[in-house]
Short mmCIF file of C-alpha atoms in Angstrom, two decimals:
data_model
loop_
_atom_site.label_atom_id
_atom_site.label_comp_id
_atom_site.label_asym_id
_atom_site.label_seq_id
_atom_site.Cartn_x
_atom_site.Cartn_y
_atom_site.Cartn_z
CA MET A 7 28.23 -9.02 18.22
CA ALA A 8 24.36 -8.92 18.18
CA GLU A 9 23.72 -5.40 16.08
CA ASP A 10 21.15 -3.08 17.93
CA LEU A 11 17.77 -4.41 16.47
CA LYS A 12 15.00 -3.96 18.22
CA VAL A 13 11.14 -5.14 17.01
CA LEU A 14 8.50 -3.61 18.91
CA GLY A 15 5.27 -5.28 18.18
CA VAL A 16 2.18 -7.34 19.53
CA TRP A 17 1.98 -10.80 20.34
CA SER A 18 -1.24 -11.15 18.54
CA SER A 19 -0.77 -9.13 15.82
CA PRO A 20 -0.10 -10.76 12.31
CA PHE A 21 1.82 -7.55 11.06
CA SER A 22 4.09 -7.60 13.91
CA ARG A 23 5.01 -11.35 13.27
CA ARG A 24 5.54 -10.52 9.60
CA VAL A 25 8.51 -8.75 10.54
CA GLU A 26 9.40 -11.30 13.63
CA LEU A 27 9.05 -14.32 10.57
CA ALA A 28 11.28 -12.62 7.89
CA LEU A 29 13.87 -11.85 10.60
CA GLN A 30 13.77 -15.38 11.87
CA LEU A 31 14.35 -17.02 8.03
CA LYS A 32 17.19 -14.55 7.48
CA GLY A 33 18.72 -15.71 10.64
CA VAL A 34 18.41 -12.61 12.36
CA GLN A 35 18.91 -11.45 16.00
CA TYR A 36 16.70 -9.17 17.30
CA GLU A 37 15.25 -8.00 20.69
CA TYR A 38 11.68 -8.03 21.02
CA ILE A 39 9.42 -5.39 22.84
CA GLU A 40 6.40 -6.38 23.35
CA GLU A 41 3.50 -3.20 23.30
CA GLU A 42 1.70 -4.12 26.59
CA ASP A 43 -1.01 -1.96 25.89
CA ILE A 44 -1.41 -0.75 22.31
CA HIS A 45 -5.37 -0.04 22.40
CA GLY A 46 -4.69 1.97 25.98
CA GLN A 47 -1.39 3.94 26.86
CA LYS A 48 1.04 3.12 24.05
CA SER A 49 4.46 3.35 25.17
CA PRO A 50 6.53 6.54 24.79
CA LEU A 51 9.09 4.61 22.71
CA LEU A 52 6.13 3.51 20.36
CA LEU A 53 5.18 7.07 20.18
CA LYS A 54 8.84 8.49 19.51
CA SER A 55 9.44 5.98 16.97
CA ASN A 56 6.18 6.01 15.25
CA PRO A 57 4.96 9.11 15.42
CA VAL A 58 2.76 9.03 12.30
CA HIS A 59 0.98 6.03 12.34
CA LYS A 60 1.33 5.21 16.22
CA LYS A 61 1.25 1.26 15.39
CA VAL A 62 3.10 -1.75 15.29
CA PRO A 63 5.13 -3.15 14.09
CA VAL A 64 8.33 -0.88 14.07
CA LEU A 65 11.79 -1.84 13.51
CA ILE A 66 14.28 -0.26 15.20
CA HIS A 67 17.91 -0.52 13.62
CA LYS A 68 20.78 0.92 15.15
CA GLY A 69 18.44 3.84 16.50
CA LYS A 70 16.38 4.38 13.21
CA PRO A 71 12.84 3.29 13.54
CA ILE A 72 11.07 2.02 10.06
CA ALA A 73 7.44 1.81 10.35
CA GLU A 74 4.94 -0.14 8.01
CA SER A 75 5.10 -3.77 7.75
CA LEU A 76 5.61 -4.71 4.49
CA VAL A 77 8.56 -1.31 4.29
CA ILE A 78 10.30 -3.09 7.07
CA LEU A 79 10.08 -6.41 5.00
CA GLU A 80 11.81 -4.51 2.02
CA TYR A 81 14.36 -2.96 4.27
CA ILE A 82 15.15 -6.34 5.90
CA ASP A 83 15.48 -7.98 2.58
CA GLU A 84 18.46 -4.79 1.71
CA THR A 85 19.84 -4.89 4.75
CA TRP A 86 20.34 -8.96 5.36
CA LYS A 87 21.10 -10.38 1.95
CA GLY A 88 21.39 -14.15 2.50
CA ASP A 89 18.15 -16.13 2.12
CA PRO A 90 16.41 -13.56 0.08
CA ILE A 91 12.43 -12.53 0.82
CA LEU A 92 12.32 -10.95 -2.69
CA PRO A 93 13.03 -12.75 -6.30
CA GLU A 94 16.18 -11.10 -8.00
CA ASP A 95 14.19 -10.36 -11.21
CA PRO A 96 12.55 -7.26 -11.34
CA TYR A 97 9.41 -8.39 -13.11
CA ASP A 98 8.86 -11.20 -10.68
CA LYS A 99 9.97 -8.45 -8.03
CA ALA A 100 6.93 -6.06 -9.46
CA MET A 101 4.90 -9.34 -9.08
CA ALA A 102 5.25 -10.21 -5.79
CA ARG A 103 4.89 -6.55 -4.43
CA PHE A 104 1.69 -6.54 -6.82
CA TRP A 105 0.14 -9.18 -4.94
CA ALA A 106 1.75 -8.30 -0.93
CA LYS A 107 -0.38 -4.94 -1.85
CA PHE A 108 -3.25 -6.48 -3.20
CA ILE A 109 -3.11 -8.62 0.35
CA ASP A 110 -3.18 -5.28 2.63
CA ASP A 111 -5.15 -3.49 0.03
CA LYS A 112 -8.39 -5.59 -0.81
CA LEU A 113 -8.00 -8.73 0.98
CA PHE A 114 -7.32 -7.39 4.38
CA PRO A 115 -10.06 -5.20 4.40
CA ALA A 116 -12.62 -7.35 3.13
CA LEU A 117 -11.99 -9.80 5.86
CA VAL A 118 -12.55 -6.73 8.51
CA LYS A 119 -15.59 -5.86 6.72
CA MET A 120 -16.60 -9.38 6.66
CA ALA A 121 -15.68 -9.47 10.41
CA GLN A 122 -17.69 -6.26 11.28
CA SER A 123 -20.40 -5.63 8.63
CA ASN A 124 -23.86 -6.02 9.29
CA GLU A 125 -24.17 -7.05 5.53
CA ARG A 126 -22.42 -10.46 6.16
CA GLU A 127 -23.22 -11.93 2.94
CA LYS A 128 -22.50 -9.27 0.58
CA ALA A 129 -18.83 -8.73 2.36
CA ASN A 130 -18.74 -12.70 3.11
CA GLU A 131 -18.96 -12.93 -0.62
CA GLU A 132 -16.44 -9.97 -1.26
CA ALA A 133 -13.69 -11.63 0.73
CA CYS A 134 -13.74 -14.76 -0.87
CA GLU A 135 -13.40 -13.11 -4.26
CA CYS A 136 -10.51 -11.94 -3.01
CA LEU A 137 -8.93 -15.25 -1.66
CA LYS A 138 -9.71 -16.35 -5.11
CA THR A 139 -8.10 -14.33 -6.99
CA LEU A 140 -4.96 -14.27 -4.62
CA GLU A 141 -5.05 -18.34 -4.93
CA SER A 142 -4.73 -18.07 -8.64
CA ALA A 143 -1.59 -16.39 -7.91
CA LEU A 144 -0.10 -19.32 -6.21
CA ASN A 145 -0.48 -21.27 -9.79
CA GLY A 146 0.46 -24.64 -8.95
CA LYS A 147 3.58 -23.32 -6.62
CA ARG A 148 4.05 -25.02 -3.43
CA PHE A 149 4.67 -21.32 -1.62
CA PHE A 150 3.69 -17.86 -3.43
CA GLY A 151 7.80 -17.36 -3.61
CA GLY A 152 8.25 -21.03 -5.20
CA ASP A 153 10.05 -23.76 -3.42
CA LYS A 154 10.61 -21.25 -0.60
CA ILE A 155 8.97 -18.78 1.49
CA GLY A 156 8.62 -15.62 0.10
CA PHE A 157 7.37 -11.75 0.07
CA VAL A 158 3.62 -12.69 -0.56
CA ASP A 159 3.75 -15.93 1.75
CA ILE A 160 5.24 -13.85 4.76
CA ALA A 161 2.51 -11.25 3.85
CA ALA A 162 -0.38 -13.91 3.09
CA SER A 163 0.56 -15.42 7.01
CA PHE A 164 -2.60 -14.37 8.35
CA ILE A 165 -4.40 -16.18 6.51
CA ALA A 166 -2.84 -19.61 7.37
CA VAL A 167 -2.76 -18.67 11.30
CA TRP A 168 -5.19 -15.86 12.12
CA ILE A 169 -8.18 -17.17 9.43
CA ARG A 170 -7.64 -20.38 10.34
CA ILE A 171 -7.75 -20.16 14.34
CA SER A 172 -10.53 -17.43 14.13
CA GLN A 173 -12.79 -19.11 12.26
CA GLU A 174 -12.48 -22.12 14.53
CA ALA A 175 -13.10 -19.96 17.50
CA SER A 176 -16.41 -18.46 15.52
CA GLY A 177 -17.10 -21.91 14.51
CA HIS A 178 -18.26 -19.58 11.10
CA GLU A 179 -16.01 -21.56 8.16
CA PHE A 180 -15.67 -19.62 5.15
CA PHE A 181 -12.13 -20.25 4.17
CA SER A 182 -12.32 -24.00 3.52
CA ALA A 183 -10.20 -26.68 1.41
CA GLU A 184 -13.42 -27.48 -0.91
CA LYS A 185 -13.87 -23.69 -1.78
CA PHE A 186 -10.21 -23.16 -1.85
CA PRO A 187 -8.26 -26.11 -2.35
CA GLN A 188 -4.89 -24.87 -3.44
CA LEU A 189 -5.03 -21.89 -1.23
CA PHE A 190 -6.00 -24.25 1.54
CA LYS A 191 -3.21 -26.36 1.11
CA TRP A 192 -0.62 -23.58 0.88
CA THR A 193 -1.60 -22.95 4.48
CA ASP A 194 -0.99 -26.05 5.67
CA GLU A 195 2.66 -25.84 3.93
CA PHE A 196 2.87 -22.69 5.34
CA VAL A 197 2.13 -23.74 8.71
CA SER A 198 4.55 -26.94 9.02
CA HIS A 199 7.90 -25.02 7.95
CA SER A 200 9.76 -25.32 10.80
CA ILE A 201 10.79 -21.43 11.28
CA VAL A 202 7.16 -20.24 10.62
CA LYS A 203 5.90 -22.45 13.18
CA GLU A 204 8.98 -21.08 15.90
CA SER A 205 7.42 -16.96 14.82
CA MET A 206 3.94 -17.18 14.84
CA PRO A 207 1.45 -16.95 17.92
CA PRO A 208 0.91 -20.10 20.16
CA ARG A 209 -2.13 -22.26 18.61
CA ASN A 210 -3.86 -22.25 21.83
CA LYS A 211 -2.80 -18.73 22.88
CA LEU A 212 -4.80 -17.22 19.76
CA LEU A 213 -7.38 -19.80 19.76
CA ALA A 214 -8.54 -18.40 23.31
CA PHE A 215 -8.09 -15.02 22.05
CA PHE A 216 -10.76 -15.05 19.58
CA LYS A 217 -12.78 -17.40 21.65
CA ALA A 218 -12.99 -14.28 24.41
CA ARG A 219 -12.72 -11.75 21.47
CA PHE A 220 -16.02 -13.48 20.18
CA ALA A 221 -17.75 -13.90 23.62
CA LYS A 222 -17.26 -10.37 24.11
CA ALA A 223 -19.07 -9.57 20.95
CA MET A 224 -22.04 -11.48 21.64
CA GLU A 225 -22.27 -10.27 25.05
CA GLY A 226 -22.15 -6.55 23.84
CA SER A 227 -24.81 -7.50 21.34
CA GLU A 228 -27.01 -9.57 23.47
CA SER A 229 -27.24 -6.35 26.39
CA LYS A 230 -28.55 -4.02 24.16
CA MET B 17 17.10 -4.10 -30.69
CA ALA B 18 13.89 -1.82 -29.84
CA GLU B 19 12.23 -2.56 -26.51
CA GLU B 20 8.50 -2.52 -26.30
CA VAL B 21 7.51 -0.55 -23.56
CA LYS B 22 4.07 0.94 -23.15
CA VAL B 23 1.97 2.80 -20.96
CA PHE B 24 -1.95 2.40 -20.82
CA GLY B 25 -3.42 5.64 -19.12
CA THR B 26 -5.87 8.33 -19.14
CA TRP B 27 -4.91 11.84 -19.54
CA GLY B 28 -6.22 12.72 -16.33
CA SER B 29 -5.23 10.77 -14.17
CA PRO B 30 -2.13 11.45 -11.63
CA PHE B 31 -1.80 7.59 -11.11
CA SER B 32 -0.74 6.76 -14.98
CA ARG B 33 0.89 10.52 -15.13
CA ARG B 34 2.99 9.26 -12.37
CA VAL B 35 4.51 6.24 -14.30
CA GLU B 36 5.08 8.65 -17.33
CA LEU B 37 7.35 11.01 -14.99
CA ALA B 38 9.21 8.41 -13.99
CA LEU B 39 9.77 7.13 -17.32
CA LYS B 40 10.20 11.27 -18.37
CA ILE B 41 13.02 11.23 -15.46
CA LYS B 42 15.00 8.39 -16.99
CA GLY B 43 14.87 9.20 -20.59
CA VAL B 44 13.20 5.76 -21.79
CA LYS B 45 10.97 6.22 -24.61
CA TYR B 46 7.67 4.69 -24.54
CA GLU B 47 4.14 3.92 -26.61
CA TYR B 48 1.19 5.72 -24.70
CA ILE B 49 -2.54 4.20 -25.10
CA GLU B 50 -5.33 6.46 -24.14
CA GLU B 51 -7.78 4.35 -22.10
CA ASP B 52 -11.64 5.08 -21.89
CA VAL B 53 -12.05 4.46 -18.05
CA TYR B 54 -15.19 5.38 -17.57
CA GLY B 55 -16.52 4.13 -20.73
CA ASN B 56 -15.46 1.15 -22.59
CA LYS B 57 -12.59 -0.37 -21.12
CA SER B 58 -10.44 -2.37 -23.72
CA PRO B 59 -9.94 -5.83 -24.58
CA LEU B 60 -5.69 -5.14 -23.98
CA LEU B 61 -6.68 -3.59 -20.40
CA LEU B 62 -8.63 -6.24 -18.86
CA LYS B 63 -6.05 -8.73 -20.37
CA TYR B 64 -3.40 -7.11 -18.86
CA ASN B 65 -5.06 -6.03 -15.49
CA PRO B 66 -8.03 -8.87 -14.87
CA VAL B 67 -7.21 -8.01 -11.27
CA HIS B 68 -8.13 -4.58 -10.97
CA LYS B 69 -9.05 -3.06 -14.50
CA LYS B 70 -7.34 0.21 -13.89
CA VAL B 71 -4.78 2.48 -14.94
CA PRO B 72 -1.67 2.67 -15.22
CA VAL B 73 -0.96 -0.79 -16.96
CA PHE B 74 3.04 -0.88 -17.85
CA LEU B 75 3.93 -3.41 -20.47
CA HIS B 76 7.83 -4.40 -21.09
CA ASN B 77 8.24 -6.63 -23.51
CA GLY B 78 4.97 -8.26 -23.40
CA LYS B 79 5.11 -8.22 -19.54
CA PRO B 80 2.18 -6.20 -17.73
CA ILE B 81 2.28 -4.30 -14.86
CA ALA B 82 -0.15 -2.82 -12.60
CA GLU B 83 -0.21 -0.57 -9.70
CA SER B 84 1.30 2.51 -10.21
CA LEU B 85 3.86 2.76 -7.32
CA VAL B 86 4.75 -0.81 -8.46
CA ILE B 87 5.30 0.09 -11.67
CA VAL B 88 7.58 3.03 -10.25
CA GLU B 89 9.65 0.27 -8.59
CA TYR B 90 10.37 -2.04 -11.16
CA ILE B 91 10.68 1.12 -13.98
CA GLU B 92 13.89 2.23 -11.02
CA GLU B 93 15.06 -1.44 -11.12
CA THR B 94 15.21 -1.90 -14.49
CA TRP B 95 16.60 1.49 -16.30
CA LYS B 96 19.35 2.49 -13.47
CA GLY B 97 20.34 6.01 -15.09
CA ASN B 98 18.79 8.97 -12.84
CA PRO B 99 17.72 7.34 -9.71
CA ILE B 100 14.60 8.25 -8.28
CA LEU B 101 15.28 6.33 -5.20
CA PRO B 102 17.91 6.59 -2.50
CA GLU B 103 20.95 4.18 -2.64
CA ASP B 104 20.83 4.00 1.39
CA PRO B 105 18.33 1.31 2.59
CA TYR B 106 17.20 3.40 5.66
CA GLU B 107 16.64 6.47 3.11
CA LYS B 108 14.68 4.06 0.65
CA ALA B 109 12.92 3.00 3.58
CA MET B 110 11.70 6.25 4.60
CA ALA B 111 10.83 7.49 0.61
CA ARG B 112 8.74 3.82 0.96
CA PHE B 113 7.09 5.21 4.05
CA TRP B 114 5.95 8.51 2.81
CA ALA B 115 5.00 7.32 -0.78
CA LYS B 116 2.81 4.97 1.52
CA PHE B 117 1.10 7.38 3.24
CA VAL B 118 0.52 9.68 0.38
CA ASP B 119 -1.51 6.78 -0.79
CA GLU B 120 -3.11 5.63 1.66
CA LYS B 121 -3.43 8.69 4.08
CA CYS B 122 -3.28 11.51 2.05
CA LEU B 123 -4.91 11.24 -0.84
CA PRO B 124 -8.35 9.38 0.63
CA ALA B 125 -8.15 12.39 2.70
CA LEU B 126 -8.13 14.91 0.12
CA TRP B 127 -11.01 12.79 -2.02
CA LYS B 128 -13.33 12.81 1.28
CA ALA B 129 -12.32 16.58 1.71
CA GLY B 130 -13.54 17.38 -1.69
CA SER B 131 -16.84 15.14 -2.12
CA SER B 132 -18.20 15.15 1.72
CA PRO B 133 -21.61 16.82 2.08
CA GLU B 134 -21.82 19.90 3.43
CA ASN B 135 -22.57 18.29 7.18
CA GLU B 136 -19.29 16.40 7.33
CA ARG B 137 -17.09 18.56 5.17
CA ALA B 138 -15.22 20.36 8.13
CA LYS B 139 -14.29 17.18 9.92
CA ALA B 140 -12.95 15.87 6.38
CA VAL B 141 -11.04 19.15 5.86
CA GLU B 142 -9.69 19.34 9.16
CA GLU B 143 -8.47 15.33 8.42
CA ALA B 144 -6.89 16.23 5.19
CA CYS B 145 -4.99 19.39 6.84
CA GLU B 146 -3.62 17.09 9.25
CA CYS B 147 -2.21 14.62 6.35
CA LEU B 148 -0.82 17.72 4.63
CA LYS B 149 1.04 18.81 7.59
CA THR B 150 2.54 15.62 8.45
CA LEU B 151 3.78 14.92 4.56
CA GLU B 152 4.95 18.80 5.15
CA SER B 153 7.48 17.74 7.82
CA ALA B 154 8.84 15.29 5.64
CA LEU B 155 10.14 18.10 3.40
CA ASN B 156 12.69 19.06 6.35
CA GLY B 157 14.00 22.05 4.52
CA LYS B 158 14.73 19.95 0.99
CA ARG B 159 13.75 21.34 -2.23
CA PHE B 160 12.22 18.36 -3.02
CA PHE B 161 11.15 15.48 -0.81
CA GLY B 162 13.65 13.13 -2.94
CA GLY B 163 16.38 16.04 -2.16
CA ASP B 164 18.03 18.05 -5.21
CA THR B 165 16.14 16.11 -7.38
CA VAL B 166 12.38 14.61 -7.78
CA GLY B 167 12.26 11.03 -6.27
CA LEU B 168 9.77 8.39 -5.71
CA VAL B 169 7.66 10.63 -3.04
CA ASP B 170 7.65 13.76 -5.18
CA ILE B 171 6.40 11.05 -7.97
CA ALA B 172 3.88 9.52 -5.25
CA ALA B 173 2.62 13.22 -4.44
CA ASN B 174 2.01 14.78 -7.51
CA PHE B 175 -1.63 14.71 -7.10
CA ILE B 176 -1.09 17.22 -4.25
CA GLY B 177 1.89 19.03 -6.54
CA TYR B 178 -0.58 20.23 -9.49
CA TRP B 179 -4.13 18.17 -9.32
CA LEU B 180 -5.37 19.69 -5.82
CA ARG B 181 -4.58 23.31 -6.74
CA LEU B 182 -6.55 23.29 -9.90
CA PHE B 183 -9.23 20.92 -8.05
CA GLN B 184 -9.21 24.16 -5.57
CA GLU B 185 -9.22 26.88 -7.82
CA ALA B 186 -12.24 24.98 -9.33
CA ALA B 187 -13.67 24.28 -5.98
CA GLY B 188 -13.49 27.56 -4.37
CA HIS B 189 -11.44 25.67 -1.75
CA ASP B 190 -8.17 26.83 -0.37
CA LEU B 191 -6.61 23.46 1.16
CA LEU B 192 -3.30 23.94 0.17
CA SER B 193 -2.82 27.44 1.15
CA ALA B 194 0.79 29.17 1.52
CA GLU B 195 -0.31 30.65 4.71
CA LYS B 196 -1.44 27.25 6.08
CA PHE B 197 1.43 24.68 4.47
CA PRO B 198 4.28 27.50 3.33
CA ALA B 199 6.97 25.08 2.82
CA LEU B 200 4.62 22.25 0.82
CA PHE B 201 3.19 25.01 -0.94
CA LYS B 202 6.42 26.00 -2.02
CA TRP B 203 7.39 22.29 -2.86
CA SER B 204 4.44 22.48 -5.18
CA ASP B 205 5.29 25.29 -7.48
CA GLU B 206 8.96 23.52 -7.61
CA PHE B 207 7.50 20.44 -8.35
CA SER B 208 5.25 21.51 -11.08
CA SER B 209 7.50 24.09 -12.94
CA CYS B 210 10.43 21.46 -12.99
CA SER B 211 11.39 20.87 -16.74
CA VAL B 212 10.88 17.12 -16.64
CA VAL B 213 7.69 17.22 -15.25
CA LYS B 214 6.02 19.86 -16.71
CA ASP B 215 6.26 18.24 -19.99
CA SER B 216 4.61 15.30 -17.98
CA LEU B 217 1.33 16.98 -16.64
CA PRO B 218 -1.98 17.16 -18.32
CA PRO B 219 -2.63 20.53 -20.24
CA LYS B 220 -4.23 23.10 -17.25
CA ASP B 221 -6.88 24.52 -19.28
CA LYS B 222 -7.95 20.93 -19.88
CA LEU B 223 -8.06 19.34 -16.56
CA LEU B 224 -9.40 22.58 -14.72
CA ALA B 225 -12.50 22.50 -17.18
CA TYR B 226 -12.65 18.63 -16.15
CA PHE B 227 -12.85 19.76 -12.09
CA LYS B 228 -15.50 22.20 -13.12
CA ALA B 229 -17.61 20.03 -14.82
CA HIS B 230 -17.18 17.30 -12.43
CA ILE B 231 -17.87 19.83 -9.79
CA ALA B 232 -21.12 21.12 -11.28
CA GLY B 233 -22.07 17.62 -11.59
CA THR B 234 -21.77 17.00 -8.29
CA LYS B 235 -23.76 19.77 -7.39
CA ALA B 236 -26.60 19.15 -9.43
CA ALA B 237 -26.80 15.31 -8.22
CA GLU B 238 -26.90 16.86 -4.64
CA THR B 239 -29.58 19.44 -5.08
CA ASN B 240 -31.91 16.47 -7.35
CA ALA B 241 -31.02 14.07 -4.28
CA SER B 242 -32.34 16.71 -1.68
CA ASN B 243 -35.68 17.84 -3.93
#
């Protein structure tokens, strides 16, 4: 019997895809609900389930909502015990949480800054430093989680998919196999994993999405 | 066999005090090492936290962990007595959600409200008040965020429970007042007077003096800058 489990997300959001990937890795069935107009008219369900942040993703399990993707991932791991995402050992678990936090608190903002900043070079340098630091956490492993995809891999999924596709769309490559050999290799391993392939946005759709976005940004700057 | 438990911190930091509070709640003995974070970071700190080079750092049998809430969760999982997190996965998720809200929204908003230039202050204060109001709603009539005992969210909100009121006294602001936030204000009294918390807080006079000096320093810098 399918449990009452819903995911409120946006198809192009790396954060809502994190939640979907975790559920799919565990083979848990859920109903996906797309927030059609996240930047315009947010749905009553979203506003009711995440009144504090009004953002996706939101997981609604038996009517009870949880927001914040990493909080949701931990809940998923604790509720559905098969195919664990976090290591069992408390120290290794702490390391996984540390790196996931690093990704969200340092790497992601650095990348956003790079995309939005006028001081492109400095922002680029900071983003690359973060990527280099994260790369060190791989430490020769196939995935951050070891032999299998884990918490940090899921958190880092936007590097493997969104970064690679967006730089293809912009023509501005900063994340390369030359500069980040281990991390780049990880992205290949990650995206070729069967379940990841199915749970990520379709490549062409995301590429078109980024191309349109960059074109719009260019238009905006040229009409001034 | 004695365990090796060490905490690298600074006396005035709410973040390192979070770790100490968690250990005290669990009755775990530890060695405390004071770091001179603004002056001279120790080689040990740089070795154990090369990514952020910050306190707190927790060392358990030689293995280092950084980031206060990551450390607190580790402490919770390693020493099982006097739990800090609820057992129910949903309640646990709620605790993590609110702890995250404190760190990612409340504290930056409070910091901004305390350090904004004159012309931006009103807006910054309004945003900080919104955060406090939202956080207050999580109390929901309970004595602590954790229910009857201090839990993860109380620990995470320690700055609001103790530091903020002293900072206000030093700055002459009144952000967290009993009138505006009756439940949260009451909580801050409960929190800072609770026996296990009280012993883990920095001395009031020392912290007040520190804030006064810091505020005077900021004002002087602003005055110099505008000359």
